[in-house]
Short mmCIF file of C-alpha atoms in Angstrom, two decimals:
data_model
loop_
_atom_site.label_atom_id
_atom_site.label_comp_id
_atom_site.label_asym_id
_atom_site.label_seq_id
_atom_site.Cartn_x
_atom_site.Cartn_y
_atom_site.Cartn_z
CA LEU A 1 3.61 3.90 -11.44
CA MET A 2 4.80 6.70 -10.26
CA VAL A 3 7.38 5.27 -7.67
CA TRP A 4 10.25 7.69 -6.15
CA ASP A 5 11.16 6.71 -2.72
CA GLU A 6 14.17 5.69 -2.67
CA GLU A 7 13.96 2.30 -0.94
CA THR A 8 10.81 1.48 -3.40
CA VAL A 9 13.52 2.53 -6.33
CA SER A 10 15.99 -0.11 -4.82
CA LYS A 11 13.56 -3.20 -4.35
CA ILE A 12 11.84 -2.28 -7.40
CA GLY A 13 15.04 -1.68 -9.52
CA GLU A 14 16.95 -4.23 -7.97
CA LEU A 15 16.09 -6.34 -5.97
CA GLY A 16 19.60 -7.49 -5.35
CA SER A 17 19.14 -10.73 -3.52
CA TYR A 18 17.45 -12.79 -5.77
CA HIS A 19 18.02 -16.38 -6.28
CA TRP A 20 17.81 -19.66 -8.10
CA LYS A 21 15.79 -21.53 -5.84
CA ASP A 22 13.72 -18.05 -4.58
CA LEU A 23 11.60 -19.40 -7.29
CA GLY A 24 9.86 -21.66 -5.36
CA THR A 25 8.46 -19.68 -3.61
CA LEU A 26 4.59 -18.78 -5.63
CA TRP A 27 2.81 -18.26 -1.83
CA PRO A 28 0.85 -14.89 -2.48
CA ASP A 29 2.01 -12.45 -0.58
CA PHE A 30 -0.01 -9.75 -2.04
CA ASP A 31 2.98 -7.19 -2.70
CA LEU A 32 3.35 -5.94 -6.36
CA PHE A 33 7.03 -5.94 -6.21
CA SER A 34 7.79 -8.82 -4.45
CA GLY A 35 10.09 -12.22 -5.36
CA VAL A 36 6.24 -13.91 -5.76
CA SER A 37 5.02 -11.88 -7.91
CA PHE A 38 7.45 -11.96 -9.59
CA ASN A 39 7.73 -16.08 -9.82
CA TYR A 40 4.19 -15.69 -11.10
CA SER A 41 5.30 -13.62 -14.25
CA VAL A 42 7.80 -16.73 -14.89
CA LEU A 43 6.09 -19.20 -14.16
CA ALA A 44 3.66 -17.29 -16.75
CA CYS A 45 6.34 -17.17 -19.68
CA GLY A 46 6.87 -20.85 -19.16
CA LEU A 47 3.69 -21.40 -19.72
CA ALA A 48 3.20 -20.07 -22.51
CA LEU A 49 6.71 -21.26 -24.27
CA LEU A 50 5.04 -23.52 -26.14
CA HIS A 51 2.71 -20.99 -27.86
CA TRP A 52 5.88 -19.04 -28.84
CA ILE A 53 7.07 -22.24 -29.93
CA SER A 54 4.49 -23.11 -32.21
CA HIS A 55 3.66 -19.57 -34.08
CA LYS A 56 7.60 -18.90 -34.10
CA ASN A 57 7.37 -16.15 -32.34
CA ILE A 58 11.38 -15.31 -31.17
CA HIS A 59 11.33 -12.02 -30.29
CA ALA A 60 9.33 -13.30 -27.17
CA ILE A 61 11.61 -15.94 -26.38
CA LEU A 62 14.18 -13.92 -26.25
CA LEU A 63 12.49 -10.56 -24.60
CA SER A 64 11.41 -12.45 -22.03
CA ALA A 65 14.63 -14.64 -21.90
CA PHE A 66 16.61 -11.86 -21.10
CA GLY A 67 13.88 -10.03 -18.52
CA ILE A 68 14.78 -13.55 -16.11
CA VAL A 69 17.95 -13.06 -16.98
CA LEU A 70 18.49 -9.69 -15.26
CA ALA A 71 17.10 -10.60 -12.80
CA PHE A 72 18.79 -13.77 -12.00
CA ASN A 73 22.59 -11.45 -12.69
CA GLY A 74 21.19 -8.63 -9.83
CA ALA A 75 20.64 -6.11 -12.46
CA ARG A 76 17.39 -3.83 -12.36
CA PHE A 77 14.98 -5.64 -14.08
CA ALA A 78 11.54 -4.99 -12.43
CA SER A 79 10.49 -2.51 -15.03
CA GLU A 80 12.46 -3.53 -17.82
CA PHE A 81 11.14 -7.07 -17.28
CA ALA A 82 7.20 -6.10 -17.67
CA ILE A 83 7.80 -3.89 -20.69
CA LEU A 84 9.89 -6.75 -21.94
CA ALA A 85 7.97 -9.74 -21.58
CA ILE A 86 4.66 -8.92 -20.09
CA PRO A 87 2.84 -7.50 -23.40
CA PHE A 88 3.95 -10.61 -25.11
CA VAL A 89 2.62 -12.80 -22.41
CA ALA A 90 -1.23 -10.67 -22.83
CA GLU A 91 -0.95 -11.18 -26.38
CA SER A 92 -0.88 -15.38 -25.44
CA VAL A 93 -2.78 -15.35 -22.53
CA ALA A 94 -5.54 -13.75 -25.08
CA THR A 95 -5.08 -15.70 -27.99
CA CYS A 96 -5.49 -19.21 -25.78
CA LEU A 97 -8.12 -18.08 -24.69
CA GLU A 98 -9.66 -17.19 -27.64
CA ARG A 99 -8.83 -20.82 -29.08
CA ASP A 100 -10.23 -22.38 -26.47
CA SER A 101 -13.26 -20.68 -25.48
CA GLN A 102 -14.47 -24.37 -24.43
CA ARG A 103 -12.06 -25.37 -21.83
CA ARG A 104 -13.12 -23.90 -18.23
CA PHE A 105 -9.84 -24.54 -16.72
CA ALA A 106 -8.12 -21.90 -18.70
CA LYS A 107 -11.19 -19.24 -17.68
CA GLY A 108 -11.15 -20.22 -14.71
CA ALA A 109 -6.92 -20.18 -14.22
CA THR A 110 -7.17 -17.16 -15.66
CA VAL A 111 -10.32 -15.31 -13.94
CA PHE A 112 -7.86 -16.14 -10.30
CA LEU A 113 -4.70 -14.97 -12.25
CA ALA A 114 -6.79 -11.57 -11.68
CA VAL A 115 -8.70 -11.50 -9.08
CA TYR A 116 -5.75 -11.91 -7.37
CA LEU A 117 -3.22 -9.09 -9.15
CA GLY A 118 -6.46 -6.98 -8.42
CA CYS A 119 -6.24 -7.34 -4.44
CA THR A 120 -2.83 -7.62 -4.58
CA SER A 121 -2.84 -4.26 -6.54
CA LEU A 122 -4.63 -3.00 -4.42
CA VAL A 123 -2.74 -4.30 -0.86
CA THR A 124 0.08 -2.46 -2.79
CA LEU A 125 -1.14 0.64 -2.87
CA ARG A 126 -2.58 0.73 -0.08
CA SER A 127 1.34 0.37 1.97
CA HIS A 128 2.99 2.21 -0.65
CA LEU A 129 0.28 4.69 0.60
CA GLN A 130 1.36 4.79 3.94
CA LYS A 131 4.24 4.56 3.71
CA GLY A 132 5.03 7.47 1.44
CA PHE A 133 5.98 5.76 -1.69
CA PHE A 134 4.36 7.75 -3.72
CA ASP A 135 6.03 11.01 -3.15
CA ARG A 136 5.84 13.11 -5.78
CA ILE A 137 10.01 12.76 -5.35
CA SER A 138 12.10 12.15 -2.62
CA VAL A 139 12.99 14.71 -0.28
CA SER A 140 16.17 13.01 1.74
CA ALA A 141 17.37 12.70 -1.66
CA TYR A 142 16.30 16.60 -3.77
CA PRO A 143 16.01 20.01 -1.80
CA ALA A 144 12.27 20.28 -2.91
CA GLY A 145 11.83 22.74 0.08
CA ALA A 146 14.79 24.32 -0.77
CA VAL A 147 13.20 25.64 -4.58
CA ARG A 148 10.06 25.95 -3.68
CA PHE A 149 11.35 28.83 -0.84
CA LEU A 150 12.76 30.40 -4.20
CA GLU A 151 9.83 29.95 -6.20
CA GLU A 152 7.90 31.30 -3.53
CA HIS A 153 9.89 33.88 -3.27
CA GLY A 154 10.32 35.51 -5.90
CA PHE A 155 14.34 35.03 -6.10
CA SER A 156 16.25 34.88 -8.62
CA GLY A 157 20.07 34.97 -9.78
CA ASN A 158 22.76 32.73 -9.87
CA MET A 159 23.06 29.59 -8.25
CA PHE A 160 26.03 27.43 -6.45
CA CYS A 161 25.31 23.70 -5.48
CA ASN A 162 26.11 19.95 -5.90
CA PRO A 163 26.25 19.01 -9.19
CA ASN A 164 24.22 16.43 -8.57
CA LEU A 165 20.90 18.65 -7.30
CA ALA A 166 21.71 21.04 -10.19
CA GLY A 167 19.82 19.35 -12.44
CA TYR A 168 16.75 18.90 -10.59
CA VAL A 169 17.28 22.64 -10.05
CA THR A 170 17.12 23.72 -13.35
CA TRP A 171 14.37 21.48 -13.65
CA THR A 172 12.33 23.67 -11.11
CA LEU A 173 13.85 26.79 -11.39
CA TYR A 174 15.18 27.25 -15.09
CA PRO A 175 15.29 30.72 -16.19
CA LYS A 176 14.94 32.26 -12.93
CA VAL A 177 17.60 30.65 -11.50
CA ARG A 178 21.06 29.41 -13.12
CA ILE A 179 23.54 26.55 -12.43
CA PHE A 180 26.78 26.84 -11.11
CA MET A 181 27.49 23.50 -13.12
CA ASP A 182 25.78 20.28 -14.55
CA MET A 183 27.70 16.38 -13.05
CA ARG A 184 25.91 14.91 -15.96
CA THR A 185 27.09 16.95 -18.82
CA PRO A 186 31.34 16.42 -17.93
CA GLY A 187 31.51 17.26 -22.15
CA LEU A 188 30.42 21.21 -21.64
CA PHE A 189 32.68 21.99 -18.43
CA HIS A 190 36.81 21.26 -17.96
CA GLY A 191 38.09 19.55 -15.02
CA ARG A 192 39.04 22.29 -13.03
CA MET A 193 36.26 22.99 -12.52
CA MET A 194 35.19 20.31 -11.69
CA TRP A 195 37.49 20.78 -8.47
CA LEU A 196 36.50 24.14 -8.67
CA ALA A 197 32.99 22.72 -7.31
CA LEU A 198 34.79 20.55 -4.71
CA GLU A 199 37.23 22.93 -3.37
CA ALA A 200 35.06 25.89 -2.82
CA GLY A 201 34.72 26.79 0.36
CA ARG A 202 37.65 25.48 1.04
CA GLY A 203 40.00 25.46 -0.80
CA VAL A 204 39.06 28.52 -2.40
CA THR A 205 36.98 30.93 -0.32
CA PHE A 206 33.94 32.06 -1.70
CA PRO A 207 35.01 36.14 -1.76
CA ALA A 208 37.57 34.92 -4.53
CA LEU A 209 34.91 32.41 -6.40
CA GLU A 210 32.19 35.18 -6.02
CA ARG A 211 35.44 37.71 -8.24
CA ARG A 212 35.41 35.33 -10.83
CA TRP A 213 31.04 34.06 -11.26
CA PRO A 214 28.58 36.06 -8.51
CA ILE A 215 26.81 33.89 -6.83
CA ASP A 216 23.15 34.85 -5.45
CA PHE A 217 21.99 31.42 -3.34
CA VAL A 218 24.28 28.77 -2.12
CA LEU A 219 22.26 25.32 -1.73
CA ILE A 220 24.61 22.58 -0.11
CA GLU A 221 23.85 18.80 1.67
CA LYS A 222 24.24 19.13 5.50
CA ARG A 223 26.66 17.21 5.23
CA PHE A 224 28.91 18.30 3.61
CA PRO A 225 31.92 20.03 4.61
CA LEU A 226 30.90 23.37 3.02
CA ALA A 227 28.04 23.24 5.18
CA THR A 228 29.96 23.94 9.04
CA GLU A 229 32.04 26.54 6.66
CA MET A 230 29.10 28.45 5.83
CA THR A 231 28.39 28.38 9.33
CA LYS A 232 32.32 29.59 11.56
CA HIS A 233 31.51 32.71 8.16
CA PRO A 234 29.32 34.65 8.20
CA GLU A 235 31.64 37.80 6.59
CA TRP A 236 31.49 36.01 3.83
CA GLY A 237 27.63 37.74 3.60
CA TYR A 238 25.52 34.91 2.57
CA ALA A 239 21.75 34.56 5.48
CA LEU A 240 20.38 31.02 6.48
CA THR A 241 17.15 31.27 5.09
CA TYR A 242 16.23 27.85 4.78
CA VAL A 243 17.27 24.78 6.26
CA ASP A 244 15.81 21.37 6.86
CA ASP A 245 16.82 16.95 7.09
CA ASN A 246 19.25 17.39 4.48
CA PHE A 247 19.91 21.02 3.47
CA ALA A 248 19.99 24.75 3.66
CA LEU A 249 20.17 27.35 1.53
CA TYR A 250 21.71 30.54 2.63
CA VAL A 251 21.18 33.35 0.38
CA ASN A 252 23.08 35.94 -0.76
CA GLU A 253 22.94 39.58 1.38
CA ARG A 254 22.56 41.66 -1.44
CA LYS A 255 19.50 39.66 -2.00
CA LEU A 256 17.67 39.82 0.95
CA SER A 257 16.18 43.28 0.36
CA GLN A 258 13.94 45.72 3.86
CA GLU A 259 10.93 43.84 2.76
CA ARG A 260 12.74 40.23 2.30
CA ALA A 261 15.02 40.86 6.32
CA PHE A 262 12.48 39.46 7.85
CA LEU A 263 13.61 35.62 6.37
CA ARG A 264 16.85 35.40 8.42
CA LEU A 265 16.69 32.85 9.91
CA LYS A 266 18.04 33.51 13.47
CA ARG A 267 17.08 30.88 16.29
CA VAL A 268 17.15 28.34 13.56
CA ASN A 269 20.18 26.04 13.34
CA ALA A 270 21.61 25.08 10.45
CA LEU A 271 23.93 22.10 12.03
CA ASP A 272 22.63 21.14 14.80
CA GLU A 273 21.04 17.32 14.22
CA SER A 274 19.64 16.81 17.66
CA LEU A 275 17.96 20.46 18.12
CA ALA A 276 20.05 21.13 21.66
CA TYR A 277 20.00 24.23 21.15
CA ILE A 278 15.73 24.30 22.09
CA PRO A 279 16.93 23.96 25.35
CA ARG A 280 18.71 27.31 25.77
CA LEU A 281 16.59 29.14 24.26
CA LYS A 282 15.01 30.57 28.15
CA ASN A 283 13.90 33.86 26.67
CA THR A 284 10.39 33.62 26.12
CA SER A 285 10.18 36.14 23.50
CA GLU A 286 13.95 33.84 21.50
CA ARG A 287 11.31 30.33 21.83
CA ASP A 288 8.35 32.89 20.49
CA GLU A 289 11.23 34.12 17.60
CA LEU A 290 12.25 30.18 16.83
CA ARG A 291 8.32 28.80 17.26
CA GLN A 292 7.55 31.98 14.17
CA GLU A 293 10.29 30.97 12.14
CA LEU A 294 9.61 27.04 12.19
CA GLU A 295 6.00 27.76 11.18
CA ARG A 296 7.37 29.20 8.01
CA LEU A 297 9.43 26.81 7.59
CA LEU A 298 6.63 24.48 8.23
CA GLN A 299 4.73 26.52 5.89
CA ILE A 300 7.36 26.02 2.25
CA TRP A 301 7.36 22.20 3.17
CA PRO A 302 5.11 19.98 5.41
CA GLN A 303 7.74 17.68 5.78
CA ASN A 304 10.49 19.41 7.30
CA HIS A 305 10.89 17.14 10.11
CA LEU A 306 13.98 19.22 11.27
CA ALA A 307 11.43 21.68 11.93
CA LEU A 308 8.88 18.64 13.26
CA GLN A 309 11.11 17.75 16.03
CA SER A 310 11.57 21.45 16.71
CA GLN A 311 8.01 21.71 17.61
CA LEU A 312 8.09 19.07 19.84
CA SER A 313 11.30 19.81 22.06
CA LEU A 314 9.82 23.69 22.15
CA MET A 315 6.43 22.01 23.25
CA LEU A 316 7.94 19.73 25.73
CA LEU A 317 10.20 22.80 26.97
CA ALA A 318 6.62 24.28 27.49
CA ASP A 319 5.42 21.71 29.81
CA GLU A 320 3.03 21.20 26.47
CA TYR A 321 3.32 17.74 27.16
CA VAL A 322 -0.44 16.23 26.41
CA GLY A 323 -0.05 18.94 22.81
CA ALA A 324 3.00 16.96 22.44
CA PHE A 325 2.23 13.89 22.97
CA ARG A 326 -0.58 13.78 20.33
CA ALA A 327 1.26 15.63 18.25
CA ALA A 328 3.46 13.05 17.96
CA GLU A 329 1.46 10.04 17.76
CA ALA A 330 -0.53 11.84 14.53
CA LEU A 331 3.18 12.41 13.28
CA ALA A 332 4.33 8.29 14.18
CA ILE A 333 1.10 7.39 12.59
CA ARG A 334 1.57 9.28 8.74
CA TYR A 335 5.56 8.96 8.70
CA PRO A 336 5.78 5.29 9.85
CA ARG A 337 9.30 5.22 9.32
CA LYS A 338 11.16 8.55 11.76
CA ALA A 339 11.15 6.43 14.40
CA GLU A 340 12.21 9.83 16.38
CA TYR A 341 8.16 10.32 16.22
CA PRO A 342 8.11 7.44 18.95
CA TYR A 343 10.81 8.34 21.02
CA TYR A 344 8.62 12.23 21.53
CA ALA A 345 5.81 11.11 22.34
CA ALA A 346 7.17 8.14 24.41
CA MET A 347 8.95 11.14 26.52
CA ALA A 348 5.60 13.04 26.67
CA LEU A 349 3.95 9.95 27.81
CA ARG A 350 7.17 10.19 30.88
CA GLU A 351 6.90 13.74 31.54
CA MET A 352 3.19 13.19 31.78
CA GLY A 353 3.41 10.35 34.70
CA ARG A 354 6.25 12.55 36.64
CA ASN A 355 3.62 15.62 37.25
#
């Protein structure tokens, strides 16, 4: 199951609210990852227990018990339980059916369970597709758009980024892009390196850091203080080239040759989450320039919600209320967990009523 969304991983992997009383919930809810489906699996283990005891299958008993304990301990359990217990349960069911081929009850129960699991899988698949649970990665956790930007424009060089992101950056961009450090291999780095990664841009300026280690790209989460420092210090020589809901990418000016000069973002504000900068663009040419930058950002990463919301704000500012309403409604359906799009639709509808 290629599930990468943070909320889904939390729901599947931990489910810390599971308690003994939840075992009494057996009413089908057609959610493959709910406690009900897990209860059916535990029940199947209980029914197979006599078979395992009679055949002295100690492995099945111990591994299934361990998988169940993980759940009641509030730890990760779903994938581990499936790996540990389900193969033994399936083997026991197949053996019992072959041995008791004349028993209609056993066959009926197996057919019912197969139909239920099939329907549950389809309903769960449809629900998760609508919610974006099968995205390749979580765009809120990984800088997919910034990485794609560097890929498509053929950049190479040294990158400074949060060590937590370094593994993903290396996986996608190595050997063209080299990282500053990776937190997952602390044995290779001295404590001073970690201090330097945390203090860069604050206690240690980027010009000082560059004298020791040339930095071509700075990839940062917008919530970090370094993002504010990069905006305050254009004299450091880094230009904003990509930004989305969570990440901002700065490229050293020496990398932006004449043919790449258009990649500088002049109108998109990296830190203004409220998009308050858009109404201040009174000049039509400034709005057109912003519109072009937003379109370029969306070509890189279509799920860039900062760019999508900025487009809606531009449409409202240009009195394109019908178009803004239709676009916001479509985005609200496509991204049901984003509360901003129904808000934009409501604003467009209000303005349509006034006019």
